[in-house]
Amino acid sequence: MPDAAGQVSRALRLAPPDQLAEAADRAIRAAVGASRTEVFIADYRFSGLWPLLDPQLPGAGYLSCQGVAQRCFSSQQPVLDAGEDGRCRAYLPLSVWGERLGVLLVELPAHPDPAAVKVAQEMAGELAVALRAADRETDRYRRARRRERLSMAAEMQWDLLPGRSVTHGTFLLAGQLEPAYTVGGDHFDWSVDGDRLTVTVLNGAGNGLAAALLTAVTVNAMRNARRSGGSLVEQAELASDTIFYQHRGSRHVATLLLELDTRRGVVKAVDAGSPHVLRVRGGTVTPIALEQQLPLGMFAETRYDVQEFAVEPGDRLFVVSDGVYAAEPAGQEPYGERAMARSMRSTRLQPATEAVGTVMRELHAYHADADLRDDAVVVCLDWRGSGPPDDGCER
C-alpha cells in the first residue's frame, strides 16, 4: 500500500462535496482491505457522534457517547477495539488544525498489520481536510450535527464562528456556545497569523435575531480592521464607531479583545465591557484585573487603551461571558463567585477542548439542568510556551 493515502486523497478531490463519506468508504476498502467504514460527526453540543453512511445504525448515539468512539474523540488518539466477530475496529480522530470534526471507523481483519492502521490514520487526516473544505458546499454535514432545529439567531451564530478549536506548536485553543440551538448574541472569534493569536469574546446585547445581527456587525467590523492590518485598538474603535453610527448609542456590545504574542508569551488586551478572563496556574484560579472601558458602540469616537499581562508555559486562560460568570439561578450566588473556579480547577488534567465542555456542564448542573437564562460562552487557551512542541500531549 505504498500510495494508499494518496489514492484516498485523489478520490476525495474528485468526489462531489456531499459524497465524501461514500468516496472514502470505497477508497479505504480497496486500499487496506477494510470490510466496513463509518464516519461519525460530532453534534453542536458534543453530546454524541452521529453516523453519515448508516443514519439508522442501532444504538449509534449511545455507542458514540459511551463507548470507544467517544474515547477516541475525547483523547484524539486512535483506539483499536477487537470485536467478538473476529474483526478489529479502528477508531480514528477526524481533526483539522485541532478542530475536532468526528471519528472515522475502519473495520479491519483481526490482528491488523500496524502499517495498515498507520495508513488508515493518514486517510482519516485526508478525509478530515476534505470534510472541512466541503462544509460550505453542502448541508449534509451540518444536518448531521444538529439534533434539533436551530433558531434563526443560532444559525447565524454558528456560521459566524471561526471553528471550535485550533492547535499550534505553542497553544491549544477551544470555545463553546450555549444554549447551542437557541444562542443569540454571545460569541467568540479568533485568528492565527504568524506569531500573533487574536481572540475576541462578545457578550451580546439583547436576545434572538436582533442580538445575532448586532453581533454579526461587530465581529465583521473587527475582522475588517484586523485583516487590514489594524491593531487591537483599531479593531475595537472601528467596531465601536460602526455600531454607534448604526444605532446612535441605543445598542452596544461588551467585548474583550486579546492578542497573544506566541513568541514572548505577552498578552495585549482591550477590555470593552463585561467578559472576564481568569488564569489557572498550579491549581489556583486568579482573575486577571483589567481596566474596564466603555462597551463598543456606546458613544461616538470612543477611544480605547491597550493593557498587557504575561503568561507562563503551562498557564491556562479562561474567558467567559456574563452568561457564565453572573449566572444566578434560583436565588443562588452567582456561578462566578465560587462554583466556576471549582469547575475550572477540575479541568487540570483535561485538554482545552474538553475543559470548555466541563465548565459548561457544571454551569448546566448549577442551573439544576434547567434551560440557561442567558447565552453563555467559554473560551479556553492553553499556553505551552515558545519552545519546540512537546511529546504530543495536548497540555
C-alpha positions as a Markdown table, in Angstrom:
| # | Residue | x | y | z |
|---|---|---|---|---|
| 1 | Met | 0.0 | 0.0 | 0.0 |
| 2 | Pro | 2.8 | 2.5 | -0.9 |
| 3 | Asp | 0.4 | 5.3 | -2.1 |
| 4 | Ala | -2.8 | 4.3 | -0.4 |
| 5 | Ala | -3.3 | 7.7 | 1.4 |
| 6 | Gly | -2.7 | 9.4 | -1.9 |
| 7 | Gln | -5.3 | 7.3 | -3.6 |
| 8 | Val | -7.8 | 8.3 | -1.0 |
| 9 | Ser | -6.8 | 12.0 | -1.4 |
| 10 | Arg | -7.4 | 11.8 | -5.1 |
| 11 | Ala | -10.7 | 10.0 | -4.7 |
| 12 | Leu | -11.9 | 12.7 | -2.3 |
| 13 | Arg | -10.8 | 15.6 | -4.6 |
| 14 | Leu | -12.9 | 14.0 | -7.4 |
| 15 | Ala | -15.9 | 13.3 | -5.3 |
| 16 | Pro | -18.9 | 15.7 | -5.1 |
| 17 | Pro | -18.8 | 17.6 | -1.8 |
| 18 | Asp | -21.9 | 15.7 | -0.4 |
| 19 | Gln | -20.4 | 12.3 | -1.2 |
| 20 | Leu | -17.1 | 12.3 | 0.7 |
| 21 | Ala | -18.1 | 9.6 | 3.1 |
| 22 | Glu | -19.0 | 7.3 | 0.2 |
| 23 | Ala | -15.9 | 8.1 | -1.7 |
| 24 | Ala | -13.7 | 7.5 | 1.3 |
| 25 | Asp | -15.5 | 4.2 | 2.0 |
| 26 | Arg | -14.7 | 2.8 | -1.4 |
| 27 | Ala | -11.1 | 4.0 | -1.4 |
| 28 | Ile | -10.4 | 2.8 | 2.1 |
| 29 | Arg | -11.9 | -0.6 | 1.4 |
| 30 | Ala | -9.7 | -1.0 | -1.7 |
| 31 | Ala | -6.5 | 0.4 | 0.0 |
| 32 | Val | -6.4 | -1.5 | 3.3 |
| 33 | Gly | -8.9 | -4.4 | 2.8 |
| 34 | Ala | -11.4 | -2.9 | 5.2 |
| 35 | Ser | -14.8 | -4.7 | 5.4 |
| 36 | Arg | -16.7 | -1.6 | 6.5 |
| 37 | Thr | -16.2 | 2.1 | 7.3 |
| 38 | Glu | -18.3 | 4.7 | 9.1 |
| 39 | Val | -18.0 | 8.4 | 9.5 |
| 40 | Phe | -19.3 | 9.8 | 12.8 |
| 41 | Ile | -19.9 | 13.5 | 13.1 |
| 42 | Ala | -19.9 | 15.4 | 16.4 |
| 43 | Asp | -23.1 | 17.4 | 17.1 |
| 44 | Tyr | -23.2 | 21.0 | 18.2 |
| 45 | Arg | -23.2 | 20.2 | 21.9 |
| 46 | Phe | -20.5 | 17.5 | 21.6 |
| 47 | Ser | -23.1 | 15.3 | 23.3 |
| 48 | Gly | -22.7 | 12.5 | 20.7 |
| 49 | Leu | -21.3 | 11.3 | 17.4 |
| 50 | Trp | -23.7 | 10.5 | 14.6 |
| 51 | Pro | -23.2 | 8.3 | 11.6 |
| 52 | Leu | -23.3 | 9.6 | 8.0 |
| 53 | Leu | -23.3 | 6.3 | 6.0 |
| 54 | Asp | -25.9 | 4.5 | 8.1 |
| 55 | Pro | -28.1 | 7.0 | 9.9 |
| 56 | Gln | -30.3 | 4.2 | 11.2 |
| 57 | Leu | -27.4 | 2.4 | 12.8 |
| 58 | Pro | -28.9 | 0.9 | 16.0 |
| 59 | Gly | -27.7 | 2.5 | 19.2 |
| 60 | Ala | -25.3 | 4.8 | 17.3 |
| 61 | Gly | -25.8 | 7.7 | 19.7 |
| 62 | Tyr | -25.4 | 5.6 | 22.7 |
| 63 | Leu | -22.3 | 3.9 | 21.3 |
| 64 | Ser | -20.7 | 7.2 | 20.4 |
| 65 | Cys | -21.4 | 8.7 | 23.8 |
| 66 | Gln | -20.4 | 5.8 | 26.0 |
| 67 | Gly | -18.0 | 3.7 | 24.0 |
| 68 | Val | -14.8 | 3.6 | 22.2 |
| 69 | Ala | -15.8 | 6.2 | 19.6 |
| 70 | Gln | -16.2 | 8.8 | 22.3 |
| 71 | Arg | -12.9 | 7.7 | 23.9 |
| 72 | Cys | -11.2 | 8.3 | 20.5 |
| 73 | Phe | -12.9 | 11.7 | 20.1 |
| 74 | Ser | -12.0 | 12.9 | 23.6 |
| 75 | Ser | -8.4 | 11.7 | 23.6 |
| 76 | Gln | -7.7 | 12.5 | 19.9 |
| 77 | Gln | -5.8 | 9.2 | 19.8 |
| 78 | Pro | -6.6 | 6.1 | 17.7 |
| 79 | Val | -8.4 | 3.4 | 19.6 |
| 80 | Leu | -8.4 | -0.3 | 18.4 |
| 81 | Asp | -11.3 | -2.4 | 19.5 |
| 82 | Ala | -11.3 | -6.2 | 19.0 |
| 83 | Gly | -14.8 | -7.4 | 18.3 |
| 84 | Glu | -16.3 | -10.8 | 19.2 |
| 85 | Asp | -16.8 | -11.4 | 15.4 |
| 86 | Gly | -13.0 | -11.6 | 14.9 |
| 87 | Arg | -12.7 | -8.2 | 13.3 |
| 88 | Cys | -10.7 | -5.3 | 14.6 |
| 89 | Arg | -12.4 | -1.9 | 14.6 |
| 90 | Ala | -10.0 | 1.1 | 14.4 |
| 91 | Tyr | -11.5 | 4.4 | 15.6 |
| 92 | Leu | -9.5 | 7.3 | 14.2 |
| 93 | Pro | -10.0 | 11.0 | 15.0 |
| 94 | Leu | -11.2 | 13.3 | 12.2 |
| 95 | Ser | -9.4 | 16.6 | 13.1 |
| 96 | Val | -8.0 | 19.6 | 11.1 |
| 97 | Trp | -5.6 | 22.0 | 12.8 |
| 98 | Gly | -7.0 | 21.0 | 16.2 |
| 99 | Glu | -10.7 | 21.3 | 15.1 |
| 100 | Arg | -12.4 | 18.1 | 16.1 |
| 101 | Leu | -15.0 | 17.0 | 13.5 |
| 102 | Gly | -15.7 | 13.4 | 14.5 |
| 103 | Val | -14.4 | 9.9 | 14.2 |
| 104 | Leu | -13.7 | 7.5 | 11.3 |
| 105 | Leu | -14.4 | 3.8 | 11.9 |
| 106 | Val | -12.4 | 1.4 | 9.8 |
| 107 | Glu | -13.2 | -2.3 | 10.3 |
| 108 | Leu | -10.1 | -4.5 | 9.6 |
| 109 | Pro | -9.2 | -8.2 | 9.9 |
| 110 | Ala | -8.2 | -9.5 | 13.3 |
| 111 | His | -4.7 | -8.6 | 14.3 |
| 112 | Pro | -4.2 | -6.0 | 11.5 |
| 113 | Asp | -0.9 | -5.1 | 10.1 |
| 114 | Pro | 0.3 | -1.9 | 12.0 |
| 115 | Ala | 1.2 | -0.4 | 8.7 |
| 116 | Ala | -2.5 | -0.7 | 7.6 |
| 117 | Val | -3.6 | 1.1 | 10.8 |
| 118 | Lys | -1.0 | 3.8 | 10.1 |
| 119 | Val | -2.2 | 4.2 | 6.6 |
| 120 | Ala | -5.8 | 4.4 | 7.8 |
| 121 | Gln | -4.8 | 7.2 | 10.2 |
| 122 | Glu | -3.4 | 9.1 | 7.2 |
| 123 | Met | -6.6 | 8.5 | 5.3 |
| 124 | Ala | -8.6 | 9.9 | 8.3 |
| 125 | Gly | -6.5 | 13.1 | 8.0 |
| 126 | Glu | -7.2 | 13.4 | 4.3 |
| 127 | Leu | -10.9 | 12.9 | 4.9 |
| 128 | Ala | -11.0 | 15.5 | 7.7 |
| 129 | Val | -9.5 | 18.1 | 5.5 |
| 130 | Ala | -12.0 | 17.3 | 2.8 |
| 131 | Leu | -14.9 | 17.5 | 5.2 |
| 132 | Arg | -13.8 | 20.9 | 6.5 |
| 133 | Ala | -13.5 | 22.2 | 2.9 |
| 134 | Ala | -16.8 | 20.8 | 1.8 |
| 135 | Asp | -18.8 | 22.2 | 4.7 |
| 136 | Arg | -19.7 | 25.4 | 2.8 |
| 137 | Glu | -20.7 | 23.5 | -0.3 |
| 138 | Thr | -23.3 | 21.1 | 1.1 |
| 139 | Asp | -25.8 | 21.0 | 4.0 |
| 140 | Arg | -25.3 | 17.2 | 4.6 |
| 141 | Tyr | -22.7 | 17.5 | 7.4 |
| 142 | Arg | -24.5 | 20.4 | 9.1 |
| 143 | Arg | -27.7 | 18.4 | 9.2 |
| 144 | Ala | -25.8 | 15.5 | 10.8 |
| 145 | Arg | -24.5 | 17.9 | 13.5 |
| 146 | Arg | -27.9 | 19.2 | 14.6 |
| 147 | Arg | -30.1 | 17.1 | 16.8 |
| 148 | Glu | -32.9 | 19.7 | 16.8 |
| 149 | Arg | -33.8 | 22.7 | 14.8 |
| 150 | Leu | -31.6 | 25.8 | 15.2 |
| 151 | Ser | -33.2 | 29.2 | 15.8 |
| 152 | Met | -32.5 | 31.8 | 13.1 |
| 153 | Ala | -30.2 | 33.6 | 15.5 |
| 154 | Ala | -28.3 | 30.4 | 16.3 |
| 155 | Glu | -28.0 | 29.6 | 12.6 |
| 156 | Met | -26.2 | 32.9 | 12.1 |
| 157 | Gln | -24.0 | 32.5 | 15.1 |
| 158 | Trp | -22.7 | 29.1 | 14.1 |
| 159 | Asp | -22.0 | 30.3 | 10.6 |
| 160 | Leu | -20.0 | 33.2 | 12.0 |
| 161 | Leu | -17.7 | 31.1 | 14.2 |
| 162 | Pro | -14.1 | 30.5 | 13.1 |
| 163 | Gly | -14.3 | 26.9 | 14.4 |
| 164 | Arg | -14.5 | 25.4 | 17.9 |
| 165 | Ser | -10.8 | 24.6 | 18.5 |
| 166 | Val | -7.4 | 25.2 | 16.9 |
| 167 | Thr | -4.0 | 23.9 | 17.8 |
| 168 | His | -0.5 | 25.3 | 17.3 |
| 169 | Gly | 3.0 | 24.4 | 18.5 |
| 170 | Thr | 2.7 | 27.0 | 21.3 |
| 171 | Phe | -1.0 | 26.8 | 22.3 |
| 172 | Leu | -4.3 | 24.9 | 22.2 |
| 173 | Leu | -7.5 | 27.0 | 22.0 |
| 174 | Ala | -11.1 | 25.9 | 22.3 |
| 175 | Gly | -14.5 | 27.6 | 22.7 |
| 176 | Gln | -18.1 | 26.6 | 23.2 |
| 177 | Leu | -21.5 | 28.4 | 22.9 |
| 178 | Glu | -24.7 | 27.6 | 24.8 |
| 179 | Pro | -27.6 | 27.1 | 24.5 |
| 180 | Ala | -26.3 | 25.6 | 21.3 |
| 181 | Tyr | -29.6 | 25.6 | 19.4 |
| 182 | Thr | -31.0 | 29.0 | 20.5 |
| 183 | Val | -27.9 | 31.1 | 21.2 |
| 184 | Gly | -28.5 | 34.8 | 20.4 |
| 185 | Gly | -25.7 | 37.4 | 20.8 |
| 186 | Asp | -22.8 | 35.9 | 22.8 |
| 187 | His | -19.9 | 34.9 | 20.5 |
| 188 | Phe | -16.2 | 34.3 | 20.1 |
| 189 | Asp | -13.8 | 34.8 | 17.3 |
| 190 | Trp | -10.1 | 34.1 | 16.7 |
| 191 | Ser | -7.4 | 34.3 | 14.1 |
| 192 | Val | -3.8 | 32.8 | 14.0 |
| 193 | Asp | -1.4 | 35.0 | 12.0 |
| 194 | Gly | 2.3 | 34.2 | 12.3 |
| 195 | Asp | 3.4 | 34.9 | 15.8 |
| 196 | Arg | 0.1 | 36.6 | 16.7 |
| 197 | Leu | -3.1 | 35.0 | 18.0 |
| 198 | Thr | -6.1 | 37.3 | 18.3 |
| 199 | Val | -9.1 | 36.2 | 20.4 |
| 200 | Thr | -12.3 | 38.1 | 21.0 |
| 201 | Val | -15.3 | 37.3 | 23.2 |
| 202 | Leu | -18.5 | 39.2 | 22.9 |
| 203 | Asn | -21.3 | 39.5 | 25.5 |
| 204 | Gly | -24.1 | 40.1 | 23.0 |
| 205 | Ala | -26.8 | 42.6 | 23.9 |
| 206 | Gly | -30.5 | 41.5 | 23.8 |
| 207 | Asn | -32.0 | 38.3 | 22.6 |
| 208 | Gly | -32.8 | 36.4 | 19.4 |
| 209 | Leu | -32.3 | 37.7 | 15.9 |
| 210 | Ala | -31.7 | 41.3 | 16.8 |
| 211 | Ala | -28.8 | 40.3 | 19.1 |
| 212 | Ala | -27.3 | 38.0 | 16.4 |
| 213 | Leu | -27.5 | 40.8 | 13.8 |
| 214 | Leu | -25.7 | 43.2 | 16.2 |
| 215 | Thr | -23.0 | 40.6 | 16.9 |
| 216 | Ala | -22.5 | 39.9 | 13.2 |
| 217 | Val | -21.9 | 43.6 | 12.5 |
| 218 | Thr | -19.5 | 43.8 | 15.5 |
| 219 | Val | -17.5 | 40.7 | 14.6 |
| 220 | Asn | -17.2 | 41.7 | 10.9 |
| 221 | Ala | -16.1 | 45.2 | 11.8 |
| 222 | Met | -13.3 | 43.8 | 14.0 |
| 223 | Arg | -12.3 | 41.3 | 11.3 |
| 224 | Asn | -12.3 | 44.1 | 8.7 |
| 225 | Ala | -9.8 | 46.1 | 10.8 |
| 226 | Arg | -7.7 | 43.1 | 11.7 |
| 227 | Arg | -7.5 | 41.9 | 8.1 |
| 228 | Ser | -6.4 | 45.4 | 7.0 |
| 229 | Gly | -3.5 | 45.2 | 9.4 |
| 230 | Gly | -5.2 | 47.2 | 12.2 |
| 231 | Ser | -4.0 | 46.9 | 15.8 |
| 232 | Leu | -6.2 | 45.7 | 18.7 |
| 233 | Val | -7.1 | 49.3 | 19.5 |
| 234 | Glu | -8.1 | 49.9 | 15.8 |
| 235 | Gln | -10.2 | 46.8 | 15.8 |
| 236 | Ala | -12.1 | 48.0 | 18.9 |
| 237 | Glu | -12.5 | 51.5 | 17.6 |
| 238 | Leu | -13.8 | 50.6 | 14.1 |
| 239 | Ala | -16.3 | 48.2 | 15.6 |
| 240 | Ser | -17.4 | 50.8 | 18.2 |
| 241 | Asp | -17.8 | 53.5 | 15.6 |
| 242 | Thr | -19.7 | 51.2 | 13.2 |
| 243 | Ile | -22.2 | 50.2 | 15.9 |
| 244 | Phe | -22.7 | 53.8 | 17.1 |
| 245 | Tyr | -23.4 | 55.2 | 13.7 |
| 246 | Gln | -25.9 | 52.3 | 13.1 |
| 247 | His | -27.7 | 52.7 | 16.4 |
| 248 | Arg | -26.7 | 56.1 | 17.8 |
| 249 | Gly | -25.9 | 54.7 | 21.2 |
| 250 | Ser | -29.1 | 52.8 | 21.7 |
| 251 | Arg | -27.3 | 49.4 | 21.2 |
| 252 | His | -23.8 | 48.5 | 22.4 |
| 253 | Val | -21.7 | 45.3 | 22.8 |
| 254 | Ala | -19.5 | 44.4 | 25.7 |
| 255 | Thr | -16.3 | 42.8 | 24.2 |
| 256 | Leu | -12.9 | 41.6 | 25.4 |
| 257 | Leu | -10.2 | 41.7 | 22.8 |
| 258 | Leu | -6.9 | 39.8 | 23.4 |
| 259 | Glu | -3.8 | 39.4 | 21.3 |
| 260 | Leu | -1.1 | 36.8 | 22.3 |
| 261 | Asp | 2.4 | 37.2 | 21.1 |
| 262 | Thr | 3.2 | 33.5 | 20.7 |
| 263 | Arg | 7.0 | 34.1 | 20.9 |
| 264 | Arg | 7.1 | 36.1 | 24.0 |
| 265 | Gly | 4.1 | 35.0 | 26.0 |
| 266 | Val | 2.7 | 38.5 | 26.3 |
| 267 | Val | -1.0 | 39.3 | 26.0 |
| 268 | Lys | -2.3 | 42.6 | 24.9 |
| 269 | Ala | -5.9 | 43.3 | 26.0 |
| 270 | Val | -8.7 | 45.8 | 25.3 |
| 271 | Asp | -11.4 | 45.3 | 27.9 |
| 272 | Ala | -14.6 | 47.0 | 26.5 |
| 273 | Gly | -17.2 | 45.6 | 28.8 |
| 274 | Ser | -18.1 | 42.5 | 30.8 |
| 275 | Pro | -16.4 | 39.3 | 29.6 |
| 276 | His | -14.0 | 38.1 | 32.3 |
| 277 | Val | -10.5 | 36.5 | 31.8 |
| 278 | Leu | -9.2 | 34.1 | 34.5 |
| 279 | Arg | -5.8 | 32.3 | 34.8 |
| 280 | Val | -5.3 | 28.8 | 36.1 |
| 281 | Arg | -1.8 | 28.3 | 37.3 |
| 282 | Gly | -0.7 | 25.4 | 39.5 |
| 283 | Gly | -4.3 | 24.6 | 40.6 |
| 284 | Thr | -5.0 | 28.3 | 41.5 |
| 285 | Val | -7.7 | 30.3 | 39.7 |
| 286 | Thr | -6.9 | 34.0 | 39.5 |
| 287 | Pro | -9.0 | 36.7 | 37.8 |
| 288 | Ile | -6.8 | 38.9 | 35.5 |
| 289 | Ala | -7.5 | 42.5 | 36.6 |
| 290 | Leu | -8.1 | 44.7 | 33.6 |
| 291 | Glu | -9.3 | 48.3 | 33.4 |
| 292 | Gln | -12.8 | 48.1 | 32.1 |
| 293 | Gln | -13.6 | 50.6 | 29.4 |
| 294 | Leu | -16.8 | 51.5 | 27.6 |
| 295 | Pro | -18.7 | 48.8 | 25.7 |
| 296 | Leu | -18.4 | 49.1 | 21.9 |
| 297 | Gly | -20.9 | 51.5 | 20.3 |
| 298 | Met | -22.0 | 53.4 | 23.4 |
| 299 | Phe | -20.6 | 56.8 | 22.3 |
| 300 | Ala | -19.2 | 58.3 | 19.1 |
| 301 | Glu | -15.5 | 58.4 | 18.6 |
| 302 | Thr | -14.8 | 56.3 | 21.7 |
| 303 | Arg | -11.0 | 55.7 | 22.1 |
| 304 | Tyr | -9.5 | 52.7 | 23.7 |
| 305 | Asp | -6.3 | 51.9 | 25.6 |
| 306 | Val | -4.4 | 48.6 | 25.4 |
| 307 | Gln | -3.2 | 46.8 | 28.5 |
| 308 | Glu | -0.7 | 43.9 | 28.9 |
| 309 | Phe | -0.1 | 40.9 | 31.0 |
| 310 | Ala | 2.3 | 37.9 | 30.7 |
| 311 | Val | 1.6 | 34.2 | 30.6 |
| 312 | Glu | 4.0 | 31.4 | 31.6 |
| 313 | Pro | 4.3 | 28.0 | 30.0 |
| 314 | Gly | 1.6 | 25.8 | 31.4 |
| 315 | Asp | -0.8 | 28.6 | 32.1 |
| 316 | Arg | -4.4 | 28.2 | 31.2 |
| 317 | Leu | -6.6 | 31.2 | 30.4 |
| 318 | Phe | -10.4 | 31.0 | 30.5 |
| 319 | Val | -12.5 | 33.8 | 29.0 |
| 320 | Val | -16.2 | 33.7 | 29.9 |
| 321 | Ser | -19.2 | 35.9 | 29.1 |
| 322 | Asp | -21.7 | 37.2 | 31.7 |
| 323 | Gly | -24.0 | 34.3 | 31.0 |
| 324 | Val | -21.4 | 32.1 | 32.7 |
| 325 | Tyr | -19.8 | 34.4 | 35.3 |
| 326 | Ala | -23.0 | 36.1 | 36.5 |
| 327 | Ala | -25.4 | 33.2 | 36.2 |
| 328 | Glu | -27.6 | 33.3 | 39.3 |
| 329 | Pro | -30.2 | 30.5 | 39.2 |
| 330 | Ala | -33.0 | 30.1 | 41.8 |
| 331 | Gly | -31.6 | 32.7 | 44.2 |
| 332 | Gln | -28.2 | 31.1 | 44.5 |
| 333 | Glu | -25.0 | 33.1 | 44.5 |
| 334 | Pro | -23.6 | 33.9 | 41.0 |
| 335 | Tyr | -21.8 | 30.9 | 39.4 |
| 336 | Gly | -18.6 | 33.1 | 39.1 |
| 337 | Glu | -18.4 | 33.5 | 42.9 |
| 338 | Arg | -17.0 | 30.1 | 43.8 |
| 339 | Ala | -18.6 | 27.3 | 41.7 |
| 340 | Met | -16.9 | 28.4 | 38.4 |
| 341 | Ala | -13.4 | 28.3 | 40.0 |
| 342 | Arg | -14.1 | 24.8 | 41.3 |
| 343 | Ser | -15.1 | 23.6 | 37.8 |
| 344 | Met | -12.0 | 25.3 | 36.2 |
| 345 | Arg | -9.7 | 23.6 | 38.7 |
| 346 | Ser | -11.3 | 20.2 | 38.0 |
| 347 | Thr | -10.2 | 20.5 | 34.3 |
| 348 | Arg | -6.5 | 20.5 | 35.3 |
| 349 | Leu | -5.8 | 17.1 | 33.5 |
| 350 | Gln | -8.0 | 17.8 | 30.5 |
| 351 | Pro | -7.0 | 19.5 | 27.3 |
| 352 | Ala | -8.7 | 22.8 | 26.4 |
| 353 | Thr | -11.1 | 21.1 | 24.0 |
| 354 | Glu | -12.5 | 19.0 | 26.9 |
| 355 | Ala | -12.2 | 21.8 | 29.6 |
| 356 | Val | -14.7 | 24.1 | 27.9 |
| 357 | Gly | -17.3 | 21.3 | 27.9 |
| 358 | Thr | -16.6 | 20.6 | 31.6 |
| 359 | Val | -17.2 | 24.2 | 32.6 |
| 360 | Met | -20.4 | 24.3 | 30.5 |
| 361 | Arg | -21.7 | 21.0 | 32.0 |
| 362 | Glu | -21.1 | 22.3 | 35.5 |
| 363 | Leu | -22.9 | 25.5 | 34.6 |
| 364 | His | -25.9 | 23.5 | 33.5 |
| 365 | Ala | -25.7 | 21.4 | 36.7 |
| 366 | Tyr | -25.6 | 24.7 | 38.7 |
| 367 | His | -28.9 | 25.6 | 37.0 |
| 368 | Ala | -30.2 | 22.2 | 38.1 |
| 369 | Asp | -30.3 | 21.3 | 34.4 |
| 370 | Ala | -32.9 | 23.9 | 33.6 |
| 371 | Asp | -32.5 | 26.0 | 30.5 |
| 372 | Leu | -29.9 | 28.7 | 30.7 |
| 373 | Arg | -31.5 | 32.1 | 31.2 |
| 374 | Asp | -28.7 | 33.8 | 29.2 |
| 375 | Asp | -26.3 | 33.0 | 26.4 |
| 376 | Ala | -23.0 | 31.6 | 27.6 |
| 377 | Val | -19.6 | 31.5 | 26.1 |
| 378 | Val | -16.5 | 29.7 | 27.4 |
| 379 | Val | -13.1 | 30.0 | 25.7 |
| 380 | Cys | -10.0 | 28.2 | 27.0 |
| 381 | Leu | -6.4 | 28.9 | 25.9 |
| 382 | Asp | -3.6 | 26.6 | 27.0 |
| 383 | Trp | -0.2 | 28.3 | 26.6 |
| 384 | Arg | 2.6 | 25.8 | 26.0 |
| 385 | Gly | 5.5 | 28.2 | 25.7 |
| 386 | Ser | 7.5 | 29.3 | 22.7 |
| 387 | Gly | 9.9 | 26.3 | 22.7 |
| 388 | Pro | 9.6 | 23.3 | 20.4 |
| 389 | Pro | 6.5 | 21.2 | 20.7 |
| 390 | Asp | 6.4 | 18.7 | 23.5 |
| 391 | Asp | 5.9 | 14.9 | 23.3 |
| 392 | Gly | 2.5 | 15.2 | 21.7 |
| 393 | Cys | 0.4 | 15.7 | 24.8 |
| 394 | Glu | -2.2 | 18.4 | 24.5 |
| 395 | Arg | -1.2 | 20.0 | 27.8 |
